[in-house]
Amino acid sequence: MQAWKEKYISYIQKQKQPYPAPPEPGKEKLSLSLSANLEKLLNRLGQSSDLVVRDFLLFGRYGAALVFFSSLVNQEQIQEHILKPLMARSDDHPGFPDNLAGLSHYIWNTALQVTQGTTEEDWSALPSGIVKGQLILLIEGSAEALVLDMRQVDTRGVEQPQTEQVIRGPREGYVEKLENNLSLLRYRLQSTDFRIEISPIGARTQSRVALCYLDSLAGPKLVAEVMRRISMIQTDGIIDAGYIEQFIEDQPLSPFPQVQSTERPDKTVAALLEGRVAVLVDGSPFALIVPALFNQFFQTVDDYTERFIMGSLIRIIRLIALAFSLFFPALYVSVISFNPELMPTDFAVAISGGRAGVPFPAVLEVLIMEVSMEVLREATIRLPQMIGGALSIVGVLVIGQAAVAAGLASPITVVIVALTTIGSFATPAYNAAIALRMLRFPLILLAGMFGLYGVMIGTILIINHLLFLESFAVPYMSPYIPGKWRDWKDSLVRVPLWWMRSRPSFLHTRDNSRLPASTPGNYTEQILQQGGETSEPFPADHNAAGGSRNQ
């Protein structure tokens, strides 16, 4: 308690003094005095409990000091690989220099056991290096500081992605540490032309942002455009990859996402192999993929890891669910309110009987139920996981049954809203599902005012908006409009992998070929191309060449 009182008094006294102005841009050389360099450095960094200044005698001859943040480095490694060799006497080091001129070179090449480091004469580079997790070695009488990269931040291990569940596919997902994420990409993409450009963004956070692409595939204009947009970001802090997405997207006011986010390294590698560009941020478990098109947000890893017939069927079911989630409530309102003659007689009589005690018009009834489902969905997401699952089941059953019993909604309305909600759950991308949920409400209002004409007007407006959108100069509705036949092979359905010999034409990649044109497809095509029979599982001379399997 007394320690905190002292900190409080010191802080109040410090606030009465003017805040030190930031240093003027330009290089400022280090002083030969160790105490002067330390005083200037500590004044710049301020008082922090995790700031460590370790004074010691370098090789038993020179005064020296290590400056670092204990929360950003591994102190055991510092003790073993830095302090222990540097505090040994100079007699134990053969070839020890007689003067300070070659001391920094000798320390780096002979004494230390560190992989990354450099010498620095510019004083302004030292404070920023310390806050990034680097260790600064200052020596009495030397105008050079040794900057060593000893950064180590504890993060969670590689786990299965939580937002992108797959049945058949890799179970690894990104974590918050940038180095781990880049290693997951390097592990899957062992290519010499895989390029990673890393630069800090944010005046205060200095968050490292990595731009990843394949130099032999990605179009130069696309890479240059991504670099240009990132370089124009002016902000004090980048906390997550979502901050970058909001700065670089083409149409911020559109409900549809123009940048794809993913937690899966395999999905990122697949995008890079198509000629796209990925952006990763240190501290974020998500990667951004550009350009992102409408078709991408309704595709999953299962579409490619399963056989093409199953993948195509699942994709078609997903598109049907998309139509359900967007148009079903509006069509129900328009038919009930304006065109009941479109329904079969028996069905119309059944619906009329169910709605007999409901005091609200169909449009207000559907809006009440839709808003209730959205509130319930948001509450389920924000609650702890152990409680959220129980609330979703109990909430749907209790609220739905109570609404019907109280006469606030008809049974058919509850069924319509339930099918709509289930259809929105089938959308793989969370941000794309939110866009469809947002557009559902204006469509319901248009259906309540103008009937089927309102639904048609709303649909035309949505389609026109989609045709207007672009993502990094690529039309958002590609490959449908404009489209080529070869790009349709991976759109509504997925053809066999050996049929997709070319990369998407709208990406304008350097190398457009996935497979040579003469490459056969599956095993059957290979046998037929060689003039063999597919009924024989092994070559005819198998027994003669390798002996009988029974021997």
C-alpha atoms as one frame of an Amber mdcrd trajectory, in Angstrom:
protein
   0.000   0.000   0.000   2.841   2.390   0.882   4.519   1.698  -2.450   1.408
   2.738  -4.368   1.136   5.943  -2.311   4.717   6.796  -3.297   3.915   6.100
  -6.939   0.851   8.338  -6.691   2.844  11.242  -5.192   5.575  10.840  -7.816
   3.012  10.821 -10.621   1.274  13.979  -9.339   4.605  15.808  -9.082   5.545
  14.659 -12.566   2.288  15.972 -14.057   3.137  19.475 -12.854   6.181  19.456
 -15.131   5.819  20.032 -18.889   5.726  16.856 -20.943   8.983  16.371 -22.905
   8.589  17.193 -26.574   9.341  14.411 -29.056  12.821  14.563 -30.591  13.227
  16.418 -33.847  13.582  14.203 -36.922  17.149  13.549 -37.939  20.064  11.494
 -36.733  21.685  12.228 -33.373  24.900  10.470 -32.516  25.454   8.620 -29.264
  27.703  10.115 -26.637  30.949   8.538 -25.429  29.661   8.796 -21.868  27.688
   5.791 -20.638  25.900   7.773 -17.930  24.837  10.479 -20.428  23.426   7.888
 -22.841  21.567   6.105 -20.029  20.111   9.326 -18.619  18.875  10.422 -22.023
  17.420   6.998 -22.765  15.618   6.719 -19.412  14.169  10.210 -19.766  12.739
   9.196 -23.118  11.293   5.868 -21.911   9.957   7.200 -18.613   9.437   5.242
 -15.422   8.114   1.722 -15.939   8.273  -1.165 -13.515   9.350  -3.617 -16.232
  12.193  -1.420 -17.541  15.481  -3.047 -16.527  18.926  -1.419 -16.547  21.620
  -4.010 -15.768  25.027  -2.452 -15.042  28.071  -4.736 -15.216  31.773  -4.757
 -16.016  32.389  -5.812 -19.616  35.208  -8.410 -19.803  36.428  -7.076 -16.445
  37.619  -3.811 -18.072  34.853  -1.516 -19.344  31.682  -0.248 -17.749  28.554
  -1.361 -19.640  24.798  -1.552 -19.240  21.971  -3.628 -20.713  18.614  -1.893
 -21.163  15.445  -3.869 -21.924  11.818  -4.469 -20.962  11.543  -7.634 -18.899
   7.998  -8.280 -20.183   9.194  -8.591 -23.779  12.326 -10.745 -23.489  13.448
 -14.067 -22.064  15.637 -13.198 -19.096  17.062 -16.723 -18.831  18.430 -16.462
 -22.368  19.911 -13.050 -21.554  21.657 -14.472 -18.539  22.972 -17.535 -20.377
  23.871 -16.164 -23.809  24.699 -12.505 -23.108  25.644 -11.743 -19.506  27.639
 -14.918 -18.919  30.022 -14.545 -21.893  30.301 -10.751 -21.576  31.145 -10.820
 -17.870  34.002 -13.268 -18.363  37.470 -11.733 -17.994  39.344 -10.678 -21.092
  42.115 -13.186 -20.347  39.656 -15.982 -21.187  39.083 -14.560 -24.678  41.932
 -15.027 -27.150  42.332 -12.241 -29.668  40.748  -9.635 -27.380  41.229  -6.117
 -28.880  43.455  -3.651 -27.059  41.190  -0.641 -27.740  37.505   0.222 -28.030
  37.619   0.631 -31.805  37.164  -3.048 -32.565  35.279  -4.013 -29.405  31.779
  -4.059 -30.932  33.003  -6.183 -33.841  34.704  -8.593 -31.426  31.612  -8.902
 -29.197  29.306  -9.672 -32.110  31.588 -12.133 -33.908  33.264 -13.885 -30.965
  31.540 -13.475 -27.610  27.780 -13.438 -28.166  25.558 -16.388 -29.033  22.683
 -14.440 -30.607  21.349 -14.892 -34.131  20.040 -11.386 -34.877  21.565  -8.044
 -34.007  23.235  -4.923 -35.329  25.301  -1.929 -34.250  23.648   1.476 -34.049
  25.148   4.960 -33.801  21.852   6.862 -34.127  20.386   7.587 -30.691  16.791
   7.941 -31.955  16.721   4.257 -33.002  17.333   2.972 -29.462  14.006   3.832
 -27.707  11.916   2.367 -30.529  14.081  -0.771 -30.492  13.568  -1.301 -26.767
   9.768  -1.035 -26.968   9.820  -3.656 -29.764  11.518  -6.178 -27.490  15.144
  -5.538 -28.437  18.013  -5.380 -25.974  20.443  -2.425 -25.984  24.072  -2.816
 -24.911  25.809   0.488 -24.071  29.562   0.646 -23.375  31.567   3.355 -21.594
  33.749   5.212 -24.097  31.999   3.817 -27.180  29.673   5.799 -29.459  28.129
   2.578 -30.770  25.301   0.598 -29.182  24.718  -3.065 -29.821  21.040  -3.793
 -30.598  20.121  -7.453 -30.055  16.817  -9.049 -31.012  15.707 -11.006 -27.922
  11.948 -10.559 -28.257   9.823 -13.340 -26.807   6.112 -12.968 -26.120   4.091
 -15.846 -24.710   1.112 -16.718 -26.885  -1.368 -19.558 -27.138  -0.430 -22.624
 -29.126  -1.624 -23.476 -32.601  -5.221 -24.682 -32.333  -8.160 -25.493 -34.567
  -9.806 -22.349 -35.984 -12.964 -21.391 -34.139 -14.717 -19.430 -36.900 -14.033
 -21.809 -39.808 -14.904 -25.389 -38.940 -14.184 -28.101 -41.511 -14.968 -31.803
 -41.683 -12.005 -32.840 -43.780  -8.945 -30.634 -43.811  -6.038 -29.330 -41.703
  -6.779 -28.463 -38.086  -4.219 -25.678 -37.705  -5.154 -22.028 -37.319  -3.348
 -18.743 -36.927  -2.312 -17.412 -33.522  -1.557 -13.876 -32.356   2.216 -14.012
 -32.941   3.282 -12.983 -36.434   6.350 -15.224 -36.551   4.249 -18.314 -35.829
   1.773 -17.390 -38.559   4.518 -16.839 -41.105   6.084 -20.179 -40.192   2.733
 -21.893 -40.874   2.751 -20.334 -44.340   6.388 -21.224 -44.989   5.710 -24.785
 -43.908   3.001 -25.188 -46.561   4.500 -22.988 -49.270   8.107 -24.106 -49.631
   8.837 -21.973 -52.682  11.832 -19.779 -53.392   9.637 -17.015 -54.844   7.471
 -16.641 -51.734   7.951 -13.023 -50.660   7.188 -11.461 -47.264   7.413  -7.691
 -46.786   7.204  -6.500 -43.152   6.858  -2.871 -42.060   5.424  -1.165 -38.956
   2.165   0.811 -39.018   0.768   2.995 -36.244   2.393   6.027 -34.716   2.083
   4.610 -31.203   1.639   0.841 -31.530   4.168   0.334 -34.358   2.341  -2.878
 -35.258   4.210  -5.019 -37.755   2.227  -5.710 -40.915   3.351  -8.471 -43.286
   2.493  -8.499 -46.994   2.747 -12.000 -48.504   2.650 -12.967 -52.174   4.236
 -15.252 -54.750   6.528 -13.186 -56.931   6.149 -15.513 -59.940   2.309 -15.465
 -59.781   0.885 -12.257 -58.297   0.346  -9.440 -60.765   2.722  -6.493 -60.238
  -0.163  -3.985 -60.386  -2.030  -5.835 -57.634   0.999  -5.996 -55.330   1.810
  -2.336 -55.977  -1.787  -1.286 -55.269  -1.892  -3.180 -51.964   1.421  -1.638
 -50.924   0.170   1.828 -51.900  -3.023   1.553 -49.843  -1.183   0.220 -46.800
   1.435   2.960 -47.054  -1.309   5.615 -46.971  -2.659   4.460 -43.583  -2.208
   7.228 -41.021  -3.345   6.249 -37.528  -1.979   6.019 -34.028  -2.567   2.299
 -33.607  -3.366  -0.967 -35.402  -4.793  -3.532 -32.972  -6.181  -6.133 -35.350
  -6.255  -7.014 -39.034  -9.781  -5.587 -39.154  -8.283  -2.096 -38.813  -6.264
  -2.650 -41.995  -9.357  -3.976 -43.790 -11.314  -0.779 -43.102  -8.512   1.392
 -44.449  -7.843  -0.472 -47.708 -11.293  -1.603 -48.903 -12.779   0.075 -51.987
 -16.304   0.907 -50.753 -16.466   1.331 -46.949 -20.212   2.137 -47.056 -21.160
  -1.128 -48.762 -22.615  -3.886 -46.559 -20.713  -6.506 -48.564 -17.117  -7.236
 -47.508 -14.459  -6.577 -50.153 -11.597  -8.137 -48.194 -11.659 -11.769 -47.130
 -10.468 -12.707 -43.638  -9.467 -16.206 -42.592  -7.945 -18.063 -39.659  -6.690
 -20.919 -41.838  -3.124 -21.043 -43.246  -4.158 -23.617 -45.869  -6.828 -21.262
 -47.177  -4.276 -18.461 -47.350  -1.817 -20.631 -49.276  -4.556 -21.628 -51.731
  -5.281 -17.939 -52.334  -1.577 -17.181 -52.845  -1.346 -19.993 -55.380  -4.154
 -18.332 -57.327  -2.177 -15.077 -57.502  -3.795 -13.188 -54.636  -2.079 -11.204
 -51.882  -2.323 -11.844 -48.117  -1.860  -9.325 -45.290  -1.073 -10.392 -41.704
  -0.787  -8.211 -38.594   1.251  -8.959 -35.503  -1.190  -9.605 -32.661  -4.078
 -10.759 -34.862  -5.032 -14.402 -35.596  -6.595 -13.435 -38.936  -5.130 -12.978
 -42.403  -6.612 -10.679 -45.032  -6.856 -11.898 -48.636  -7.270  -9.514 -51.589
  -8.894  -9.222 -54.009 -12.014 -10.790 -52.495 -15.055 -11.511 -54.661 -18.676
 -12.370 -53.878 -18.165 -16.007 -54.824 -15.341 -16.552 -52.314 -17.457 -15.904
 -49.222 -19.628 -18.953 -49.913 -16.821 -21.455 -50.460 -15.131 -23.619 -47.828
 -12.141 -25.913 -47.569 -14.486 -28.916 -47.699 -15.396 -27.984 -51.277 -11.874
 -28.922 -52.372 -10.825 -31.653 -49.956 -13.881 -33.754 -50.823 -14.583 -35.329
 -54.212 -15.942 -32.884 -56.735 -19.469 -34.407 -56.795 -19.854 -34.003 -53.034
 -18.219 -30.576 -53.054 -20.544 -29.340 -55.795 -23.629 -30.680 -54.008 -22.670
 -28.989 -50.740 -21.999 -25.729 -52.565 -25.419 -25.813 -54.267 -27.115 -26.468
 -50.925 -25.245 -23.519 -49.480 -26.429 -21.231 -52.278 -30.025 -22.378 -51.729
 -29.625 -21.508 -48.048 -28.348 -18.080 -49.119 -31.526 -17.475 -51.122 -33.634
 -18.665 -48.175 -31.977 -16.312 -45.723 -32.315 -13.266 -47.983 -35.659 -13.590
 -49.840 -37.855 -16.022 -47.917 -39.333 -13.584 -45.320 -39.937 -10.886 -47.962
 -41.663 -13.349 -50.290 -43.831 -14.588 -47.426 -44.910 -11.049 -46.494 -45.641
 -10.076 -50.103 -47.731 -13.184 -50.803 -49.689 -12.998 -47.533 -50.356  -9.261
 -47.781 -50.921  -8.694 -51.508 -51.112 -11.923 -53.504 -52.741 -14.704 -51.445
 -54.224 -16.120 -54.685 -50.761 -17.439 -55.574 -51.006 -20.030 -52.783 -52.949
 -23.328 -53.116 -56.424 -23.115 -51.596 -55.867 -25.652 -48.824 -52.571 -24.034
 -47.857 -54.147 -20.565 -47.841 -56.982 -21.771 -45.606 -54.482 -23.347 -43.173
 -52.444 -20.138 -42.985 -55.576 -18.028 -42.481 -56.640 -20.251 -39.603 -53.217
 -19.921 -37.958 -53.268 -16.136 -38.311 -56.824 -15.719 -37.061 -55.816 -14.515
 -33.593 -52.768 -12.436 -34.574 -53.494  -8.685 -34.187 -50.553  -7.472 -36.300
 -50.171  -7.287 -40.073 -47.804  -9.792 -41.656 -44.957  -7.313 -42.178 -44.956
  -6.171 -38.530 -45.272  -9.762 -37.326 -42.249 -10.880 -39.341 -40.194  -7.847
 -38.264 -40.912  -8.539 -34.585 -39.846 -12.162 -34.919 -36.749 -11.285 -36.980
 -35.604  -8.656 -34.469 -36.183 -11.137 -31.636 -34.041 -13.745 -33.409 -31.258
 -11.221 -34.031 -31.243 -10.191 -30.377 -31.186 -13.828 -29.317 -28.358 -14.573
 -31.739 -26.252 -11.664 -30.474 -26.886 -12.630 -26.849 -25.811 -16.197 -27.609
 -22.543 -15.012 -29.146 -21.630 -12.646 -26.293 -22.454 -14.998 -23.443 -19.887
 -17.500 -22.119 -19.703 -20.636 -24.208 -21.152 -22.927 -21.517 -24.246 -20.732
 -21.165 -24.648 -19.621 -24.774 -25.525 -23.079 -26.132 -28.228 -23.626 -23.555
 -29.687 -20.155 -24.141 -29.930 -20.663 -27.909 -31.965 -23.871 -27.561 -34.156
 -22.740 -24.664 -34.653 -19.271 -26.139 -35.863 -20.545 -29.504 -38.222 -23.118
 -28.003 -39.638 -20.948 -25.229 -39.916 -17.669 -27.159 -41.380 -19.328 -30.255
 -43.948 -21.337 -28.335 -44.846 -18.412 -26.091 -45.285 -16.073 -29.072 -47.675
 -18.503 -30.755 -49.601 -19.154 -27.532 -49.933 -15.445 -26.798 -51.197 -14.690
 -30.289 -48.225 -12.468 -31.193 -47.185 -14.656 -34.136 -48.668 -17.429 -36.207
 -47.041 -20.884 -36.463 -46.207 -20.375 -40.148 -44.356 -17.151 -39.303 -42.257
 -18.973 -36.703 -41.431 -21.633 -39.311 -40.450 -18.979 -41.889 -38.196 -17.147
 -39.439 -36.625 -20.420 -38.302 -35.817 -21.475 -41.884 -34.380 -18.018 -42.560
 -32.157 -18.201 -39.491 -30.915 -21.673 -40.357 -30.157 -20.498 -43.895 -28.026
 -17.648 -42.576 -26.082 -20.117 -40.412 -25.119 -22.026 -43.570 -23.108 -19.038
 -44.858 -19.425 -19.831 -44.112 -18.177 -16.223 -43.846 -19.453 -14.354 -40.800
 -19.168 -10.883 -42.370 -21.014 -12.005 -45.515 -23.782 -13.508 -43.370 -24.152
 -10.160 -41.561 -24.530  -8.398 -44.919 -27.387 -10.720 -45.896 -29.043 -10.246
 -42.491 -28.879  -6.456 -42.906 -30.437  -6.519 -46.383 -33.235  -8.806 -45.218
 -34.968  -5.975 -43.315 -35.265  -3.458 -46.192 -36.569  -6.261 -48.401 -39.269
  -7.066 -45.817 -40.275  -3.402 -45.641 -40.446  -3.122 -49.448 -42.525  -6.321
 -49.566 -44.899  -4.918 -46.944 -45.382  -1.698 -48.927 -45.397  -2.869 -52.558
 -45.721  -6.649 -52.478 -43.852  -8.651 -55.109 -43.016  -5.420 -56.937 -41.144
  -4.267 -53.831 -39.223  -7.537 -53.642 -38.269  -7.160 -57.310 -37.184  -3.536
 -56.819 -35.043  -4.482 -53.820 -33.474  -7.390 -55.718 -32.613  -5.148 -58.684
 -31.019  -2.584 -56.370 -28.915  -5.271 -54.654 -27.776  -6.729 -57.986 -26.904
  -3.269 -59.351 -24.887  -2.543 -56.222 -23.011  -5.844 -56.553 -22.236  -5.087
 -60.201 -20.924  -1.657 -59.184 -18.530  -2.985 -56.545 -14.865  -3.715 -57.166
 -12.127  -5.212 -55.050  -8.704  -3.907 -56.037  -9.803  -3.193 -59.619 -11.416
  -6.644 -60.006 -15.222  -6.735 -60.579 -16.921  -8.035 -57.459 -19.205 -10.413
 -59.353 -16.418 -12.126 -61.267 -16.426 -14.742 -62.737 -20.133 -14.288 -63.528
 -19.958 -10.762 -64.993 -17.691 -10.425 -66.877 -16.946 -14.104 -67.173 -15.161
 -16.752 -69.147 -16.050 -20.415 -69.310 -12.821 -21.539 -67.681 -13.520 -19.321
 -64.656 -16.986 -20.870 -64.203 -15.368 -24.210 -63.382 -15.066 -23.113 -59.759
 -18.195 -21.031 -59.232 -21.680 -22.522 -58.810 -20.209 -26.028 -58.894 -16.671
 -27.363 -58.652 -15.348 -29.422 -61.524 -12.580 -32.026 -60.977  -9.215 -30.589
 -60.041  -7.558 -31.834 -63.220 -10.046 -29.780 -65.280  -8.996 -26.520 -63.608
  -5.756 -26.141 -65.549  -5.707 -22.322 -65.484  -5.786 -19.720 -62.767  -8.615
 -17.166 -62.695  -8.208 -14.823 -65.653  -9.509 -11.769 -63.768  -6.448 -11.838
 -61.454  -4.041 -11.193 -64.386  -1.311 -13.390 -62.933   2.206 -13.718 -64.320
   1.823 -17.468 -64.809  -1.689 -18.461 -65.815  -1.212 -22.241 -65.969  -1.794
 -24.570 -63.043  -1.220 -27.727 -65.107   0.295 -28.195 -68.557  -2.321 -28.667
 -71.258  -0.994 -32.164 -72.069  -1.181 -33.407 -68.478  -3.735 -36.232 -68.071
  -6.314 -36.057 -65.325  -7.164 -38.922 -63.006  -5.899 -42.492 -63.075  -8.395
 -43.584 -65.732  -7.384 -40.801 -68.108  -3.719 -41.649 -67.644  -4.295 -45.311
 -68.502  -6.446 -44.467 -71.517  -3.867 -41.984 -72.792  -1.201 -44.698 -72.579
  -3.440 -47.128 -74.469  -3.920 -49.512 -71.529  -6.949 -51.245 -70.037  -8.474
 -49.876 -66.855  -9.762 -53.265 -65.686  -6.238 -54.505 -64.867  -5.159 -52.948
 -61.552  -1.464 -53.744 -62.145   0.660 -53.881 -65.311   0.607 -57.208 -67.176
   4.307 -57.877 -66.533   3.982 -57.290 -62.778   4.604 -60.939 -61.826   7.468
 -61.247 -64.267   9.185 -58.086 -63.056   8.616 -58.242 -59.335   7.515 -61.805
 -58.672   4.193 -63.126 -57.484   2.647 -61.609 -54.367   2.092 -65.121 -53.017
   5.767 -66.030 -53.106
